[in-house]
Coordinates of C-alpha atoms and ligand atoms in Angstrom, one line a residue:
Chain S
M1 CA 22.7 32.7 -21.2
S2 CA 19.7 34.1 -19.2
S3 CA 17.2 34.8 -21.9
G4 CA 13.6 34.9 -20.7
V5 CA 11.4 32.0 -22.0
S6 CA 12.3 30.6 -25.3
S7 CA 12.1 27.2 -27.0
A8 CA 14.9 24.7 -27.2
L9 CA 17.6 24.2 -29.7
P10 CA 16.5 24.5 -33.3
T11 CA 16.4 21.0 -34.6
D12 CA 15.1 19.2 -37.6
E13 CA 13.6 16.3 -35.7
A14 CA 10.6 16.8 -33.5
S15 CA 11.2 17.6 -29.8
A16 CA 11.0 14.6 -27.5
I17 CA 8.8 16.7 -25.3
E18 CA 7.0 19.8 -26.3
L19 CA 4.6 21.9 -24.2
R20 CA 2.9 24.9 -25.8
N21 CA 0.7 27.3 -23.9
V22 CA 0.0 24.7 -21.2
E23 CA -2.2 25.5 -18.2
I24 CA -3.0 23.1 -15.5
A25 CA -5.8 23.7 -13.0
F26 CA -7.2 21.5 -10.2
R27 CA -10.8 21.4 -9.1
L28 CA -11.0 21.8 -5.4
A29 CA -13.5 20.3 -3.0
D30 CA -15.5 23.6 -2.8
R31 CA -15.8 23.5 -6.7
S32 CA -13.4 26.4 -7.1
E33 CA -10.5 26.0 -9.4
Y34 CA -6.8 26.2 -8.4
R35 CA -4.7 27.3 -11.3
A36 CA -1.3 25.7 -10.6
V37 CA 0.7 26.6 -13.7
R38 CA 0.0 28.7 -16.8
D39 CA 1.6 29.7 -20.0
I40 CA 4.1 26.8 -19.9
D41 CA 6.2 26.6 -23.0
L42 CA 9.0 24.2 -22.9
S43 CA 10.6 21.7 -25.1
V44 CA 13.2 19.0 -24.6
A45 CA 15.1 17.9 -27.6
P46 CA 16.0 14.3 -28.1
G47 CA 19.1 13.6 -26.1
E48 CA 18.8 16.8 -24.1
F49 CA 19.0 17.0 -20.3
V50 CA 16.8 19.7 -18.9
T51 CA 16.4 20.5 -15.2
I52 CA 13.6 22.5 -13.5
V53 CA 14.1 24.4 -10.3
G54 CA 11.5 26.4 -8.5
P55 CA 10.1 27.1 -5.1
T56 CA 8.2 24.4 -3.3
G57 CA 4.6 24.0 -4.4
C58 CA 5.1 25.9 -7.7
G59 CA 4.1 23.1 -9.9
K60 CA 7.2 21.2 -10.9
S61 CA 5.7 17.8 -10.2
T62 CA 2.5 18.9 -11.9
I63 CA 4.4 19.6 -15.1
L64 CA 6.0 16.2 -15.0
N65 CA 2.6 14.6 -14.4
A66 CA 1.3 16.4 -17.5
V67 CA 4.2 15.1 -19.6
A68 CA 3.5 11.6 -18.3
G69 CA -0.1 12.0 -19.3
L70 CA -1.4 11.6 -15.7
V71 CA -3.2 14.9 -15.5
A72 CA -5.5 16.7 -17.8
V73 CA -4.1 20.0 -19.3
R74 CA -5.3 22.9 -21.3
G75 CA -2.9 23.5 -24.2
N76 CA -0.7 21.4 -26.3
V77 CA 1.5 18.5 -25.2
R78 CA 3.5 16.7 -27.9
V79 CA 5.7 13.7 -27.6
F80 CA 8.1 13.2 -30.5
G81 CA 5.8 15.3 -32.5
A82 CA 2.6 13.4 -31.8
P83 CA -0.1 14.9 -29.6
L84 CA -0.2 13.1 -26.2
A85 CA -3.4 11.2 -25.6
G86 CA -3.6 9.1 -22.5
L87 CA -0.4 7.8 -20.8
N88 CA 2.9 8.7 -22.2
T89 CA 4.2 5.2 -23.0
R90 CA 7.5 6.4 -24.2
A91 CA 8.5 7.9 -20.9
G92 CA 9.8 6.4 -17.7
Y93 CA 8.7 8.3 -14.6
L94 CA 10.6 8.4 -11.3
F95 CA 8.0 9.7 -8.9
Q96 CA 8.7 12.2 -6.1
Q97 CA 6.7 10.0 -3.6
D98 CA 7.4 6.4 -2.8
A99 CA 5.9 4.3 -5.6
L100 CA 7.4 0.9 -5.1
M101 CA 5.0 -2.0 -4.6
P102 CA 5.3 -2.6 -0.8
W103 CA 4.5 -6.3 -1.2
K104 CA 7.4 -7.0 -3.5
T105 CA 11.1 -7.3 -2.7
A106 CA 13.5 -4.9 -4.3
L107 CA 14.4 -7.5 -6.8
A108 CA 10.8 -8.3 -7.7
N109 CA 10.0 -4.6 -7.9
V110 CA 12.7 -4.1 -10.5
A111 CA 12.1 -7.3 -12.4
V112 CA 8.4 -6.7 -12.7
A113 CA 9.1 -3.6 -14.8
L114 CA 10.1 -5.9 -17.6
E115 CA 6.9 -8.0 -17.5
P116 CA 4.8 -5.7 -19.7
A117 CA 7.5 -6.1 -22.4
G118 CA 7.1 -9.8 -22.2
V119 CA 10.6 -10.5 -21.0
P120 CA 10.9 -14.1 -19.5
V121 CA 11.0 -14.1 -15.7
V122 CA 14.4 -15.6 -15.4
E123 CA 16.0 -13.1 -17.7
A124 CA 14.1 -10.2 -16.1
R125 CA 15.5 -11.3 -12.7
D126 CA 19.0 -11.4 -14.0
K127 CA 18.7 -8.0 -15.5
A128 CA 17.1 -6.7 -12.3
R129 CA 20.0 -8.0 -10.3
L130 CA 22.4 -6.2 -12.6
W131 CA 20.6 -2.9 -12.3
L132 CA 20.4 -3.1 -8.5
Q133 CA 24.1 -3.7 -8.5
R134 CA 24.6 -0.6 -10.6
V135 CA 22.7 1.5 -8.1
G136 CA 24.7 0.0 -5.3
L137 CA 22.1 -2.3 -3.8
A138 CA 23.5 -5.7 -4.6
N139 CA 23.2 -6.7 -1.0
F140 CA 19.5 -5.6 -0.6
L141 CA 17.8 -7.7 -3.3
D142 CA 15.5 -9.5 -0.9
R143 CA 14.5 -6.5 1.2
Y144 CA 10.9 -5.2 1.2
P145 CA 10.6 -1.5 0.7
H146 CA 9.8 -0.9 4.3
Q147 CA 13.1 -2.5 5.2
L148 CA 15.0 0.0 3.0
S149 CA 16.0 3.6 3.8
G150 CA 14.5 6.4 1.9
G151 CA 17.6 6.8 -0.3
Q152 CA 17.7 3.0 -1.0
R153 CA 14.1 3.0 -2.0
K154 CA 14.8 5.9 -4.4
R155 CA 17.6 3.9 -5.9
V156 CA 15.4 0.8 -6.3
A157 CA 12.9 3.1 -8.1
L158 CA 15.7 4.4 -10.3
A159 CA 16.6 0.9 -11.3
Q160 CA 13.0 0.1 -11.9
T161 CA 12.6 3.0 -14.2
L162 CA 15.9 2.6 -16.1
I163 CA 15.7 -1.1 -16.7
R164 CA 12.9 -0.5 -19.2
D165 CA 15.2 1.8 -21.2
P166 CA 12.5 4.4 -21.9
E167 CA 13.2 7.1 -24.5
I168 CA 12.2 9.9 -22.2
L169 CA 13.1 10.1 -18.5
L170 CA 11.0 12.1 -16.1
M171 CA 12.7 12.4 -12.7
D172 CA 11.1 14.2 -9.8
E173 CA 13.8 14.9 -7.1
P174 CA 15.2 11.4 -7.5
F175 CA 18.1 12.0 -5.2
G176 CA 16.2 14.1 -2.6
P177 CA 16.7 11.8 0.4
L178 CA 20.3 10.9 -0.4
D179 CA 23.4 12.3 1.4
A180 CA 25.6 14.7 -0.5
Q181 CA 28.2 12.1 -1.4
T182 CA 25.8 9.4 -2.6
R183 CA 23.9 12.1 -4.4
T184 CA 26.9 13.1 -6.4
L185 CA 27.7 9.5 -7.1
M186 CA 24.2 8.8 -8.4
G187 CA 24.3 12.0 -10.4
D188 CA 27.5 10.8 -12.1
L189 CA 26.0 7.4 -12.6
L190 CA 23.0 9.0 -14.3
L191 CA 25.2 11.1 -16.5
S192 CA 27.3 8.2 -17.6
L193 CA 24.2 6.1 -18.4
W194 CA 22.7 9.1 -20.2
S195 CA 25.8 9.9 -22.3
A196 CA 25.8 6.3 -23.5
D197 CA 22.4 6.5 -25.2
R198 CA 21.3 10.1 -24.7
K199 CA 17.7 10.0 -23.6
A200 CA 15.7 13.1 -23.3
V201 CA 15.6 13.9 -19.6
L202 CA 13.3 16.3 -17.7
F203 CA 14.7 16.4 -14.1
V204 CA 13.2 18.3 -11.2
T205 CA 15.4 19.2 -8.2
H206 CA 15.7 21.6 -5.3
D207 CA 19.5 21.5 -5.5
L208 CA 20.9 24.2 -7.7
D209 CA 24.4 22.6 -7.8
E210 CA 22.8 19.4 -9.0
A211 CA 20.6 21.2 -11.5
I212 CA 23.7 22.9 -13.0
S213 CA 26.1 20.0 -13.0
L214 CA 23.6 17.6 -14.8
A215 CA 21.9 19.8 -17.3
D216 CA 22.1 21.3 -20.7
R217 CA 19.5 23.8 -19.7
V218 CA 18.0 24.9 -16.4
L219 CA 14.5 26.3 -16.2
V220 CA 13.5 28.4 -13.3
M221 CA 9.8 28.6 -12.2
S222 CA 8.0 31.4 -10.4
A223 CA 6.2 30.8 -7.1
G224 CA 2.6 29.6 -7.4
P225 CA -0.3 30.0 -7.9
A226 CA -0.4 30.3 -11.6
A227 CA 3.4 29.7 -11.8
R228 CA 5.3 30.2 -15.0
I229 CA 8.7 29.5 -16.3
I230 CA 10.5 32.8 -15.7
A231 CA 14.0 32.1 -16.8
E232 CA 16.1 29.7 -18.8
H233 CA 19.8 29.2 -18.5
R234 CA 21.9 27.3 -21.0
I235 CA 24.6 25.4 -19.2
D236 CA 27.6 25.6 -21.5
L237 CA 30.0 23.6 -19.3
P238 CA 31.9 21.0 -21.3
R239 CA 31.0 17.3 -21.2
P240 CA 31.8 14.7 -20.0
R241 CA 31.5 16.2 -16.6
A242 CA 32.6 14.9 -13.3
S243 CA 30.4 16.7 -10.9
T244 CA 33.0 17.1 -8.2
D245 CA 35.5 18.8 -10.5
I246 CA 33.0 20.9 -12.3
R247 CA 31.8 22.5 -9.1
L248 CA 35.2 24.1 -8.6
E249 CA 35.1 26.0 -11.9
P250 CA 34.5 29.7 -12.1
R251 CA 32.0 29.3 -14.8
F252 CA 29.9 27.0 -12.5
H253 CA 29.8 29.7 -9.9
A254 CA 28.8 32.4 -12.3
L255 CA 25.9 30.2 -13.5
Q256 CA 25.0 29.4 -9.9
R257 CA 24.9 33.1 -9.0
A258 CA 22.8 34.0 -12.1
I259 CA 20.2 31.3 -11.5
W260 CA 20.1 32.0 -7.8
A261 CA 19.4 35.6 -8.5
D262 CA 16.3 34.5 -10.5
L263 CA 15.2 32.0 -8.0
R264 CA 15.7 33.9 -4.7
D265 CA 12.8 36.4 -5.1
E266 CA 10.5 33.5 -6.0
V267 CA 11.5 31.5 -3.0
M268 CA 10.8 34.4 -0.8
R269 CA 7.5 35.1 -2.5
A270 CA 6.5 31.4 -2.1
Y271 CA 7.3 31.6 1.6
D272 CA 5.4 34.9 2.1
N273 CA 2.4 33.5 0.2
A274 CA 2.3 30.4 2.4
K275 CA 2.6 32.5 5.5
A276 CA -0.2 34.9 4.5
G277 CA -2.5 32.0 3.8
P278 CA -4.9 31.8 0.9
E279 CA -5.6 35.1 -0.7
Chain X
M1 CA 8.8 -7.5 29.2
S2 CA 10.2 -10.9 28.5
R3 CA 8.1 -13.7 27.2
L4 CA 8.5 -15.7 30.3
N5 CA 7.2 -12.9 32.5
L6 CA 4.4 -12.4 30.2
L7 CA 3.4 -16.0 30.3
L8 CA 3.7 -16.1 34.1
L9 CA 1.5 -13.1 34.5
Q10 CA -1.1 -14.6 32.1
I11 CA -1.1 -17.8 34.1
A12 CA -1.3 -15.8 37.4
I13 CA -4.5 -14.1 36.2
A14 CA -6.1 -17.5 35.4
A15 CA -5.0 -18.8 38.8
A16 CA -6.5 -15.8 40.6
I17 CA -9.8 -16.2 38.8
I18 CA -10.0 -19.9 39.6
L19 CA -9.0 -19.3 43.2
V20 CA -11.7 -16.7 43.7
W21 CA -14.2 -19.0 42.0
Y22 CA -13.0 -21.9 44.2
I23 CA -13.3 -20.0 47.4
G24 CA -16.6 -18.4 46.5
S25 CA -18.2 -21.7 45.5
S26 CA -16.6 -24.1 48.0
V27 CA -15.8 -22.2 51.2
P28 CA -18.9 -21.3 53.2
I29 CA -18.8 -17.9 54.7
G30 CA -21.4 -17.6 57.5
G31 CA -23.2 -20.8 56.5
T32 CA -23.7 -20.0 52.7
C33 CA -21.3 -19.9 49.8
L34 CA -21.0 -16.6 48.0
L35 CA -21.3 -18.4 44.7
P36 CA -24.0 -21.0 45.0
K37 CA -22.9 -24.3 43.5
F38 CA -26.1 -24.6 41.6
F39 CA -25.4 -21.5 39.6
F40 CA -21.7 -21.4 39.4
S41 CA -20.5 -25.0 39.9
T42 CA -17.0 -25.3 41.2
P43 CA -13.6 -25.5 39.5
V44 CA -13.1 -29.0 40.7
D45 CA -16.4 -30.3 39.2
V46 CA -15.7 -28.5 35.9
L47 CA -12.2 -29.9 35.7
A48 CA -13.5 -33.4 36.4
R49 CA -16.1 -32.9 33.7
I50 CA -13.5 -31.8 31.1
E51 CA -11.4 -34.8 32.1
K52 CA -14.3 -37.1 31.5
M53 CA -15.0 -35.5 28.1
F54 CA -11.5 -36.2 26.9
A55 CA -11.3 -39.6 28.6
N56 CA -14.2 -41.1 26.6
A57 CA -13.0 -39.2 23.5
S58 CA -16.5 -38.0 22.7
I59 CA -15.3 -34.4 22.7
W60 CA -13.1 -34.8 19.7
R61 CA -16.0 -35.5 17.4
H62 CA -17.7 -32.3 18.6
I63 CA -14.5 -30.2 18.2
Y64 CA -14.0 -31.8 14.7
I65 CA -17.5 -30.8 13.6
T66 CA -17.3 -27.3 14.9
L67 CA -13.9 -26.8 13.2
T68 CA -15.2 -28.2 9.9
E69 CA -18.1 -25.8 10.0
T70 CA -15.8 -23.0 10.8
A71 CA -13.4 -23.8 8.0
L72 CA -16.1 -24.2 5.4
A73 CA -17.8 -20.9 6.5
F74 CA -14.5 -19.1 6.4
F75 CA -13.5 -20.3 2.9
I76 CA -16.9 -19.9 1.3
G77 CA -17.5 -16.5 3.0
S78 CA -14.0 -15.3 2.0
G79 CA -14.3 -16.5 -1.6
L80 CA -17.7 -14.7 -2.0
G81 CA -16.4 -11.6 -0.2
I82 CA -13.3 -11.4 -2.5
V83 CA -15.2 -11.9 -5.7
I84 CA -18.0 -9.5 -4.9
G85 CA -15.7 -7.0 -3.3
F86 CA -13.6 -6.8 -6.4
W87 CA -16.7 -6.6 -8.6
F88 CA -18.0 -3.6 -6.6
A89 CA -14.7 -1.8 -6.5
R90 CA -14.2 -2.1 -10.2
K91 CA -17.8 -1.2 -11.1
P92 CA -18.8 1.8 -9.0
Y93 CA -22.2 1.9 -10.7
V94 CA -23.0 -1.6 -9.4
A95 CA -21.8 -0.6 -6.0
A96 CA -24.0 2.6 -6.0
V97 CA -27.1 0.7 -7.0
L98 CA -26.7 -2.2 -4.6
D99 CA -25.4 0.0 -1.7
P100 CA -28.6 0.1 0.4
Y101 CA -29.1 -3.6 0.0
V102 CA -25.6 -4.4 1.2
K103 CA -26.1 -2.0 4.2
A104 CA -29.4 -3.5 5.1
A105 CA -28.2 -7.1 4.9
N106 CA -25.1 -6.2 6.9
A107 CA -27.2 -4.5 9.7
L108 CA -29.5 -7.5 10.0
P109 CA -28.8 -9.5 13.2
R110 CA -27.7 -12.8 11.8
V111 CA -29.2 -14.8 14.6
V112 CA -32.7 -14.2 13.2
L113 CA -31.6 -16.1 10.1
A114 CA -30.5 -19.2 12.0
P115 CA -34.0 -20.9 12.1
I116 CA -34.5 -20.1 8.4
F117 CA -31.2 -21.8 7.6
V118 CA -32.2 -24.8 9.6
L119 CA -35.4 -25.0 7.5
W120 CA -33.4 -24.6 4.2
F121 CA -30.4 -26.7 5.0
G122 CA -31.5 -29.0 7.7
L123 CA -30.0 -29.7 11.1
G124 CA -26.6 -30.9 9.8
I125 CA -23.5 -28.8 9.3
W126 CA -24.7 -26.8 6.3
S127 CA -27.1 -24.6 8.2
K128 CA -24.2 -23.6 10.6
V129 CA -21.9 -23.0 7.6
A130 CA -24.5 -20.8 6.1
L131 CA -24.8 -18.7 9.3
G132 CA -21.0 -18.4 9.4
V133 CA -20.8 -17.4 5.8
T134 CA -23.2 -14.5 6.3
L135 CA -20.9 -13.2 9.1
V136 CA -17.6 -13.8 7.3
F137 CA -18.7 -12.5 3.9
F138 CA -19.4 -9.0 5.0
I139 CA -16.0 -8.6 6.8
V140 CA -14.0 -9.8 3.9
F141 CA -16.3 -8.0 1.4
F142 CA -15.9 -4.6 3.0
N143 CA -12.1 -5.1 3.4
V144 CA -11.5 -6.2 -0.2
Y145 CA -13.8 -3.4 -1.5
Q146 CA -11.9 -0.8 0.6
G147 CA -8.5 -2.3 -0.4
V148 CA -9.2 -2.3 -4.1
K149 CA -10.9 1.1 -4.1
E150 CA -8.2 2.8 -2.1
V151 CA -5.1 1.5 -3.7
N152 CA -2.4 4.0 -3.3
P153 CA -2.8 6.2 -6.4
V154 CA 1.0 6.8 -6.7
I155 CA 1.7 3.0 -6.7
L156 CA -1.0 2.6 -9.3
A157 CA 0.3 5.4 -11.5
N158 CA 3.8 4.0 -11.2
A159 CA 2.6 0.6 -12.3
R160 CA 0.8 2.1 -15.2
M161 CA 3.8 4.1 -16.2
L162 CA 5.8 0.8 -16.2
G163 CA 3.4 -0.3 -18.9
M164 CA 1.1 -2.6 -17.0
K165 CA -2.3 -3.2 -18.4
D166 CA -5.5 -4.4 -16.8
R167 CA -4.5 -8.0 -16.1
Q168 CA -1.0 -7.1 -14.8
L169 CA -2.4 -4.3 -12.6
M170 CA -4.8 -6.8 -11.2
R171 CA -2.1 -9.3 -10.4
H172 CA 0.6 -6.9 -9.2
V173 CA -1.3 -4.1 -7.6
Y174 CA -5.1 -4.6 -6.9
W175 CA -4.9 -8.2 -5.8
P176 CA -2.0 -7.8 -3.3
A177 CA -3.6 -4.6 -2.0
A178 CA -6.9 -6.3 -1.5
L179 CA -5.3 -9.4 0.1
S180 CA -3.4 -7.3 2.6
W181 CA -6.6 -5.7 3.7
M182 CA -8.2 -9.1 3.9
F183 CA -5.4 -10.6 5.9
S184 CA -5.5 -7.7 8.3
S185 CA -9.0 -8.8 9.2
L186 CA -8.1 -12.5 9.2
H187 CA -8.5 -12.8 13.0
T188 CA -11.9 -11.2 12.9
A189 CA -13.1 -13.3 10.0
V190 CA -11.9 -16.6 11.5
G191 CA -13.4 -15.6 14.8
F192 CA -16.8 -14.8 13.2
A193 CA -16.7 -18.1 11.3
L194 CA -16.4 -19.9 14.7
V195 CA -19.1 -17.7 16.2
G196 CA -21.4 -18.6 13.4
A197 CA -20.8 -22.3 13.8
V198 CA -21.2 -22.3 17.6
V199 CA -24.3 -20.1 17.6
G200 CA -25.8 -22.3 14.8
E201 CA -25.1 -25.4 16.8
Y202 CA -26.6 -23.8 19.9
L203 CA -29.8 -23.0 18.2
G204 CA -30.4 -26.4 16.8
S205 CA -28.2 -29.4 16.0
A206 CA -27.0 -32.8 17.2
A207 CA -23.3 -32.2 17.4
G208 CA -20.6 -29.6 18.0
L209 CA -19.4 -27.5 20.9
G210 CA -22.4 -25.3 20.7
Y211 CA -24.6 -28.3 21.0
L212 CA -22.7 -29.6 24.0
I213 CA -23.2 -26.3 25.8
Q214 CA -26.9 -26.1 24.9
E215 CA -27.5 -29.7 25.9
A216 CA -26.0 -29.0 29.4
E217 CA -28.0 -25.9 29.8
G218 CA -31.2 -27.7 29.0
V219 CA -30.7 -29.8 32.1
F220 CA -29.3 -27.1 34.3
D221 CA -25.9 -28.8 34.3
V222 CA -23.8 -25.8 35.1
A223 CA -20.6 -27.8 35.3
G224 CA -21.2 -29.0 31.8
V225 CA -21.9 -25.5 30.5
F226 CA -18.6 -24.2 32.0
A227 CA -16.7 -27.2 30.8
G228 CA -18.0 -26.7 27.2
M229 CA -17.2 -23.0 27.4
I230 CA -13.6 -23.7 28.6
V231 CA -13.0 -26.2 25.8
L232 CA -14.4 -23.7 23.3
A233 CA -12.1 -21.0 24.7
I234 CA -9.1 -23.3 24.3
V235 CA -10.1 -24.2 20.7
V236 CA -10.4 -20.4 20.0
L237 CA -7.0 -19.7 21.4
V238 CA -5.4 -22.5 19.3
V239 CA -7.1 -21.4 16.1
D240 CA -6.1 -17.8 16.8
W241 CA -2.5 -18.8 17.3
L242 CA -2.6 -20.7 14.0
V243 CA -4.0 -17.7 12.3
T244 CA -1.2 -15.5 13.7
L245 CA 1.4 -18.0 12.3
L246 CA -0.3 -17.8 8.9
E247 CA -0.5 -14.1 9.0
N248 CA 3.2 -13.7 9.7
R249 CA 4.0 -15.7 6.7
L250 CA 1.5 -14.0 4.4
L251 CA 2.3 -10.4 5.4
A252 CA 6.1 -10.7 5.7
W253 CA 6.3 -7.5 3.5
R254 CA 4.5 -5.4 6.1
P255 CA 6.3 -3.5 8.8
R256 CA 5.4 -4.8 12.3
A257 CA 4.1 -2.4 14.8
A258 CA 7.2 -2.9 17.0
E259 CA 9.6 -2.3 14.2
R260 CA 8.0 1.0 13.3
I261 CA 8.6 2.5 16.8
Ligands
ATP1 N1 -4.6 17.0 -7.0 C1 -4.5 18.3 -6.6 N2 -5.5 19.0 -6.2 C2 -5.4 20.3 -5.9 N3 -4.2 21.0 -5.9 C3 -3.1 20.3 -6.2 C4 -3.2 19.0 -6.6 N4 -1.9 18.6 -6.9 C5 -1.1 19.6 -6.7 N5 -1.9 20.7 -6.3 C6 -1.3 22.0 -6.1 O1 -0.6 22.5 -7.2 C7 0.6 23.1 -6.8 C8 1.8 22.5 -7.4 O2 2.0 21.2 -6.8 P1 3.3 20.4 -7.2 O3 3.2 19.1 -6.5 O4 3.4 20.4 -8.7 O5 4.4 21.3 -6.6 P2 6.0 21.1 -6.7 O6 6.6 22.2 -7.4 O7 6.3 19.7 -7.2 O8 6.4 21.2 -5.1 P3 7.6 20.4 -4.3 O9 8.9 21.0 -4.7 O10 7.3 20.7 -2.9 O11 7.5 19.0 -4.7 C9 0.6 23.1 -5.3 O12 0.2 24.4 -4.8 C10 -0.4 22.0 -4.9 O13 -1.1 22.4 -3.7
MG2 MG1 7.0 18.0 -6.4

């Protein structure tokens, strides 16, 4: 299961997402360059659920931004076989930060996501209502983002992303601010939606349990700067999974231990780096 | 603090000021008044003057004219500010080229323009409107410019990931962001529109509150000056209150300071 860095399942079709030899650097104010990640090789097959774990600041969001087409990269990014130029229009992206329009209600925020596709307003609103109901916010349709809790805002954003039915889902700690119970519920909801039409998912999380219970594969990143993917674990737990049951299985614990063994040193290193200040 | 207490305290301050003014101007201490009547008038005289203004209804025409000028200055200035603010924010090159001119024009004391506006637009309301426009324009312009330029990049990226193109981004992201900045300066903008109108009237006109005050000053009618100022102050308070009502409607999506803790 733990096998260094390799590519995804061998398939005939092109990968939904494919990064080859990708390096991402930021230019800082003093004109120096900060190399956030390097040598990134990863691919997500159509219908595959891949999670990324890694210490804070290692470059997880940066990789999602690259797949979304929001940052410039060195190397190769392909989406369903085609080189990515500009925005990735086939992906839906759930940002780590709050990204809802603060001047729109929950309902309007979700409904507006259908406007670019030319869906009539009334129909868009009906669909939005349905989606907000699915994420448990039927009673909060008319609230503005500032009147919602962090977790509620995340769920509105989730509905906003899913209502467009994108082929690829990029999710950056979507359940971060939720309590453990709701988090499990949302995870199960996501899994059931996903198993219905098998999108390709690239999912970032801090929570190892969540990473394992959702994924087909878990990728572990090293601490930054110049972070890499240092390990890949195939999660061979049977599907469909109910996250509460699956967490009791011995196999789950074995995977958890194995991944944590890879991650622990990196987390410590990230912490030490941060304490030591810039080198 | 309850609203009632607040109101009582506010009234108490007005009462105290009037009392001091009354004693100073009407009660002789050692033969002379502390506040000579010729320079300070007295609350009683001023009140009588205000009563007279409202009794013969002449005052309404002046208030009406001043408010018309204010409204015109506000709408024209805001319209120009919005359009040009958007243009600058979306075309950084234009903004860079015109930057020194904008700064120079904004730094110019607007009062020096008043006589020129009288020459150009005559003694009627339009010279006052023009003066107000030069004040309102820059406030709205800078706010809209800032608002469009500094739209939260995450919200923008999210909207683009949702598939929005130029026109939709304009409608759902840039425009509301710019408006929220503009509305946050609504009080200032309306206030400046009023200042433009009154100063314009003061410097040359035949009607309006500024004209009333100027006319009274011309004949050393201190009671008239104070009466005009007090009417003006009341008009300002009413307008400001209306703006607050409007603002609460327009910015319902914003957290209020008190809710934020
Ligand atoms: N625009 C930028 N300019 C300069 N440096 C950046 C920029 N964006 C990110 N970085 C740096 O790149 C590194 C990776 O950032 P990123 O946001 O991808 O981390 P992350 O793994 O998502 O962390 P977290 O788990 O805390 O969200 C960080 O060290 C960060 O400081
Ligand atoms: Mg991140």
